[in-house]
Tab-separated table of C-alpha atoms in Angstrom:
chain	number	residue	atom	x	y	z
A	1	UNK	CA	0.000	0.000	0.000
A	2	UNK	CA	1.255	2.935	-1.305
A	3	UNK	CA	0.775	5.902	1.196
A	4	UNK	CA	1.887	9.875	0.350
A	5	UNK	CA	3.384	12.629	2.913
A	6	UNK	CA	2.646	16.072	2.790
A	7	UNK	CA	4.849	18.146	1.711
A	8	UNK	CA	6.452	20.776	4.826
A	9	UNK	CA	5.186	24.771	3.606
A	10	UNK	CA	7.949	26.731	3.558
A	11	UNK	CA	7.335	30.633	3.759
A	12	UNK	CA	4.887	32.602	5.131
A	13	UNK	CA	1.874	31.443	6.418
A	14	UNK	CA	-1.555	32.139	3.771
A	15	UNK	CA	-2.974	35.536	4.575
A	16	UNK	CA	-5.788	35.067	7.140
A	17	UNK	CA	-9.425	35.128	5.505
A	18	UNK	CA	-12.126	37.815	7.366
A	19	UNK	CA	-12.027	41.000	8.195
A	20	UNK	CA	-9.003	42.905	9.896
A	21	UNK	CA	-9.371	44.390	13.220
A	22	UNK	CA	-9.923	48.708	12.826
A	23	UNK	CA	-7.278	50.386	14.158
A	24	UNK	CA	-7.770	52.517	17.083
A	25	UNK	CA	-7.890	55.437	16.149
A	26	UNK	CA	-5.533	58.566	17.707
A	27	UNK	CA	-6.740	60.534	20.175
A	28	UNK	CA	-7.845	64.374	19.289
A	29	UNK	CA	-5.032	66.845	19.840
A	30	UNK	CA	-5.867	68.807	23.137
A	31	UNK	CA	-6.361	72.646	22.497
A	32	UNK	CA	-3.814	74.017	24.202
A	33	UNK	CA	-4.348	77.327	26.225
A	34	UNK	CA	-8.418	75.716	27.653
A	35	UNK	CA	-5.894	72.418	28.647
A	36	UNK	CA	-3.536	74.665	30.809
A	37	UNK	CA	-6.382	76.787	31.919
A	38	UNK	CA	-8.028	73.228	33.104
A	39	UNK	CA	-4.335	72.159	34.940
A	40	UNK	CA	-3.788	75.550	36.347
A	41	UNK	CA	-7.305	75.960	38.317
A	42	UNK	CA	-5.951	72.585	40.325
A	43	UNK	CA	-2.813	72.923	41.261
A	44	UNK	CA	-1.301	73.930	44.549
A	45	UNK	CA	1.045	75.334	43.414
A	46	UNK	CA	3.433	76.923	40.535
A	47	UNK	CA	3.358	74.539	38.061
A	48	UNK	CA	7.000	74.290	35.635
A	49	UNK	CA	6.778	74.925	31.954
A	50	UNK	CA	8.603	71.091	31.552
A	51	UNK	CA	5.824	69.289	33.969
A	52	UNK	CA	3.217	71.264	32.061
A	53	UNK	CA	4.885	69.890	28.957
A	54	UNK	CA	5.214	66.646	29.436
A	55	UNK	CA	1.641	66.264	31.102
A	56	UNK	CA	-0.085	68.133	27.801
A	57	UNK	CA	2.204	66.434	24.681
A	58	UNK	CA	3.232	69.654	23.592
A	59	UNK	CA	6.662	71.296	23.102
A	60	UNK	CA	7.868	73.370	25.778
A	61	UNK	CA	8.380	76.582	24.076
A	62	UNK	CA	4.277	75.876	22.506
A	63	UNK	CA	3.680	75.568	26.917
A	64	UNK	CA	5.472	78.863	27.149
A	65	UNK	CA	4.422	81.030	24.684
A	66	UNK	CA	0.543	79.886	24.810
A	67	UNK	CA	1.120	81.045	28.839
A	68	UNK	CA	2.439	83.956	28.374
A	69	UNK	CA	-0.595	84.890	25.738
A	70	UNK	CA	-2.965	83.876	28.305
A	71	UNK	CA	-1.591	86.212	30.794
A	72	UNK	CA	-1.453	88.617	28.556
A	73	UNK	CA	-5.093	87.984	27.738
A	74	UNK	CA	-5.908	88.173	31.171
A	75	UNK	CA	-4.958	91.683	31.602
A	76	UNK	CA	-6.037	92.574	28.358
A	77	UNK	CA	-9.611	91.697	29.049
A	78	UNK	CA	-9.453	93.207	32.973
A	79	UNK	CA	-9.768	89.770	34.536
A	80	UNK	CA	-10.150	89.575	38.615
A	81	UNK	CA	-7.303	86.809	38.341
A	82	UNK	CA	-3.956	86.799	36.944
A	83	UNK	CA	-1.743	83.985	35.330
A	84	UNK	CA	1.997	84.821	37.248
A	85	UNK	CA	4.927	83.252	36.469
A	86	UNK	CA	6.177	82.836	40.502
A	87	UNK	CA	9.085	80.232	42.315
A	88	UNK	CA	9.930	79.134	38.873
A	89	UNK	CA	6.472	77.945	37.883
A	90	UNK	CA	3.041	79.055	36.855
A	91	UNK	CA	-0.212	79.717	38.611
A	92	UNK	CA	-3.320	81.919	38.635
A	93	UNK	CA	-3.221	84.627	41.542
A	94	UNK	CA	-6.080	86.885	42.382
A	95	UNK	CA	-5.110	90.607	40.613
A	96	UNK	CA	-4.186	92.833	43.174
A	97	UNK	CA	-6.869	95.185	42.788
A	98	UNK	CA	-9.024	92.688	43.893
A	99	UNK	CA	-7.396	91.453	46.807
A	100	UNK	CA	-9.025	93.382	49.484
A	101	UNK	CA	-12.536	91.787	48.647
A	102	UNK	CA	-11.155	88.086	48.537
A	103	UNK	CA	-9.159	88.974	52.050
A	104	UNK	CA	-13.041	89.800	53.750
A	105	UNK	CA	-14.863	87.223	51.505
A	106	UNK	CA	-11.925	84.254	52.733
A	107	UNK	CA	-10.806	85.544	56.548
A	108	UNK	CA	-14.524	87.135	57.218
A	109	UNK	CA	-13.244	89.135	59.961
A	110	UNK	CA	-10.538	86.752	60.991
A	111	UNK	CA	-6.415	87.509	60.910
A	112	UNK	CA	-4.222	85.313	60.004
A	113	UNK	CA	-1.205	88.047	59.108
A	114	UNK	CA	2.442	87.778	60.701
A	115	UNK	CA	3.048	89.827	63.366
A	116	UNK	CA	6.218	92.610	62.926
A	117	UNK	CA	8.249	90.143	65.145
A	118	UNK	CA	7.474	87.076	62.379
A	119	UNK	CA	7.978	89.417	59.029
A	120	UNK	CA	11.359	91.080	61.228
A	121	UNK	CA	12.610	87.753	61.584
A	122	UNK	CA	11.792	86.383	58.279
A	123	UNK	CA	13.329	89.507	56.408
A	124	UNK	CA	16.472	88.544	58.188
A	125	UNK	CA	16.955	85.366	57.440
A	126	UNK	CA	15.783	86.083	53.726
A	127	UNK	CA	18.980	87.923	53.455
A	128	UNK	CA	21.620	86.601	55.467
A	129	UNK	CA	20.520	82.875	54.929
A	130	UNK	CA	21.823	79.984	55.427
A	131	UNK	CA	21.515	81.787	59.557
A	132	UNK	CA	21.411	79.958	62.659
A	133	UNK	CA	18.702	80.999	64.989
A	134	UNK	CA	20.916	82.761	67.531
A	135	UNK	CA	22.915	85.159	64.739
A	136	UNK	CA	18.925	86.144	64.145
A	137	UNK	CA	18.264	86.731	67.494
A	138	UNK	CA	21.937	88.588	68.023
A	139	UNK	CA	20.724	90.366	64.720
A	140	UNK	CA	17.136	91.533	66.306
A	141	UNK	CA	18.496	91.916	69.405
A	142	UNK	CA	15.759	89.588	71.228
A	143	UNK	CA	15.306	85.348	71.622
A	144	UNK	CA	14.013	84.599	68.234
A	145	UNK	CA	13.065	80.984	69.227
A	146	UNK	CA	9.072	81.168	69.141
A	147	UNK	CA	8.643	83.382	66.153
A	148	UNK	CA	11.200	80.958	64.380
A	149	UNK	CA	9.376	78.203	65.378
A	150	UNK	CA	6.489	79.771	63.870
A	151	UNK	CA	7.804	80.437	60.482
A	152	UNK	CA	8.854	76.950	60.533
A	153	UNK	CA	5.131	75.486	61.404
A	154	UNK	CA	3.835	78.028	58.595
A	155	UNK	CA	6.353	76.434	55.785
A	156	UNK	CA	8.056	79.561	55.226
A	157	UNK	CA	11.050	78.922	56.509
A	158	UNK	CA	13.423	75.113	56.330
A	159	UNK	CA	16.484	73.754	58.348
A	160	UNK	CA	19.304	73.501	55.835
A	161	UNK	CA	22.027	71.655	57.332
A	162	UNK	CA	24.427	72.671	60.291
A	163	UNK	CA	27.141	75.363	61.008
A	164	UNK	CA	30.369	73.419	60.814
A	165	UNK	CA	31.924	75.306	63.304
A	166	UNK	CA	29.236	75.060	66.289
A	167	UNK	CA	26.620	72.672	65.192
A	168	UNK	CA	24.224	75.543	64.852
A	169	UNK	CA	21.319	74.627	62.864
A	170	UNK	CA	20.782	76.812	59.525
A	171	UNK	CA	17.876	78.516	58.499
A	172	UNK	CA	16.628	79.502	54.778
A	173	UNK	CA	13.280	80.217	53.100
A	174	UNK	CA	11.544	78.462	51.075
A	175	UNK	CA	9.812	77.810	47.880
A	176	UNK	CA	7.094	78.793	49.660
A	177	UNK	CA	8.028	81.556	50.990
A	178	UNK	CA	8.768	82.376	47.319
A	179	UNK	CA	5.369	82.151	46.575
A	180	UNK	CA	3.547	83.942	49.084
A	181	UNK	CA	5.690	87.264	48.150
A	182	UNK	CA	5.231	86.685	44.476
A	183	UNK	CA	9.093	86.239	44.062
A	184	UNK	CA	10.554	84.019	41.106
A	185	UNK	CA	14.067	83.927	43.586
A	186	UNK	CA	15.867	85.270	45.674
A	187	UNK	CA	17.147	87.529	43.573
A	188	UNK	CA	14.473	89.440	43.382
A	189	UNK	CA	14.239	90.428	46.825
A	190	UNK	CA	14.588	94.311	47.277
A	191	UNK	CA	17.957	95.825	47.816
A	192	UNK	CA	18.010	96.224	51.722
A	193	UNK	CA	20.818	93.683	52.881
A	194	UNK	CA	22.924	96.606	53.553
A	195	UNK	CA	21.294	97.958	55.842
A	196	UNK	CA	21.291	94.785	58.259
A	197	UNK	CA	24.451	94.554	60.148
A	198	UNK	CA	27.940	92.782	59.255
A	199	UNK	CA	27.833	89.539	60.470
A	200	UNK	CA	31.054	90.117	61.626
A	201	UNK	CA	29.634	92.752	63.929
A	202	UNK	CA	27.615	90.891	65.758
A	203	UNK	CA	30.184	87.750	66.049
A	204	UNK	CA	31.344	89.419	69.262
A	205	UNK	CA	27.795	89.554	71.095
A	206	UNK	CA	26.354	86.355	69.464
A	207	UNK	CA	29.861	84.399	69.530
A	208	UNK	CA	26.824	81.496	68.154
A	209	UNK	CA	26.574	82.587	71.493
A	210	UNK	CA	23.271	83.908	72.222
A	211	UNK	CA	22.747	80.289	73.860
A	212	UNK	CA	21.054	78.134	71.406
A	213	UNK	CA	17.670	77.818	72.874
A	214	UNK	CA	15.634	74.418	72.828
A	215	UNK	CA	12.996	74.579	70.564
A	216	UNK	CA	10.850	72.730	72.886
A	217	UNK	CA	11.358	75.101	75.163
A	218	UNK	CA	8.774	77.356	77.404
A	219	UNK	CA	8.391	80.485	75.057
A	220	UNK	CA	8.065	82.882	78.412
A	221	UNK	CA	11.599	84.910	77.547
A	222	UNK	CA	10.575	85.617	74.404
A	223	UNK	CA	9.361	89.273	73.318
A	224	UNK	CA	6.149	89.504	73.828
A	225	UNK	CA	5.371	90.555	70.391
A	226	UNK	CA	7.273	86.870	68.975
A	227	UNK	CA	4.065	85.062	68.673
């Protein structure tokens, strides 16, 4: 009995019969400027030309120039809201005509406002930062512990490390305190660093020698107006 093999295919296999599968389709470009409108009214804060980018599939310089039209919009058109460019980042600010109104409408009688002790202290460090806490308090002339401790709570100001010659913890801002004065950096901060002392001159007095008070410390020797 004769019997016959089947020859092995060689090649590709036979195209398949039926229909192909559709392709899914590409999504619809975004519009732009409503996309970073939409991003902008929920952030928390600036938000980076790059990160704004990279989250909308555009080119960077497209982010930056659409934002900058928008802001100029803004103004243009006499909006109660402003798109700033603050800390390096983008975000929408009330204008400051306005800012009275959204002060009674959000605090309703309430004040939340640093006290000339807190905005003393901060304006120091701002501009002789990194500063330990007794060079402030040599620099004020009063403890500086509880108002410090208080800019710390509030976010505006961060340890940075420690004086290699003491120990002394350092003090700087932060981005946030960047943000609440509408600054892009530090060097925008007004020209009054020479009107603060050397800190030289107050080496003598402070010799990191205003003693370095615990933080955890009773608050009673403090000024009464560090709160």
């Amino acid at each position: 009995m004769t019997t016959h093999e089947t020859p092995e295919r060689t090649g590709p296999p036979p195209p398949a019969t039926g229909p192909r599968p559709a392709e899914p389709e590409a999504p619809e470009p975004v519009a732009l400027k409503p996309a970073l409108e939409a991003v902008l009214m929920v952030v928390d804060e600036p938000a980076t030309e790059e990160h704004l980018a990279k989250v909308l599939g555009h080119p960077r310089r497209a982010v930056a120039d659409a934002l900058r039209e928008l802001a100029d919009e803004y103004t243009a058109d006499g909006r109660g809201f402003e798109l700033r460019l603050v800390a390096g980042g983008w975000r929408f600010y009330t204008r400051a005509a306005y800012a009275s109104v959204v002060d009674g409408f959000v605090l309703d009688g309430q004040h939340a406002r640093l006290t000339q002790a807190a905005l003393e202290t901060l304006a120091v460090v701002a501009y002789r930062q990194p500063v330990s806490r007794s060079r402030v308090s040599a620099i004020r002339g009063v403890n500086c512990d509880g108002v410090m401790r208080t800019l710390l709570q509030r976010g505006l100001l961060a340890e940075a490390g420690t004086e290699p010659e003491t120990g002394a913890i350092l003090y700087v801002t932060t981005h946030y305190f960047l943000e609440r004065m509408g600054l892009r950096g530090l060097d925008e901060l007004p020209e009054l660093a020479p009107f603060l002392p050397e800190a030289d001159q107050v080496e003598g007095e402070s010799q990191e020698g205003v003693p370095s008070f615990d933080v955890d410390a009773d608050d009673s020797g403090d000024s009464p107006t560090d709160h």
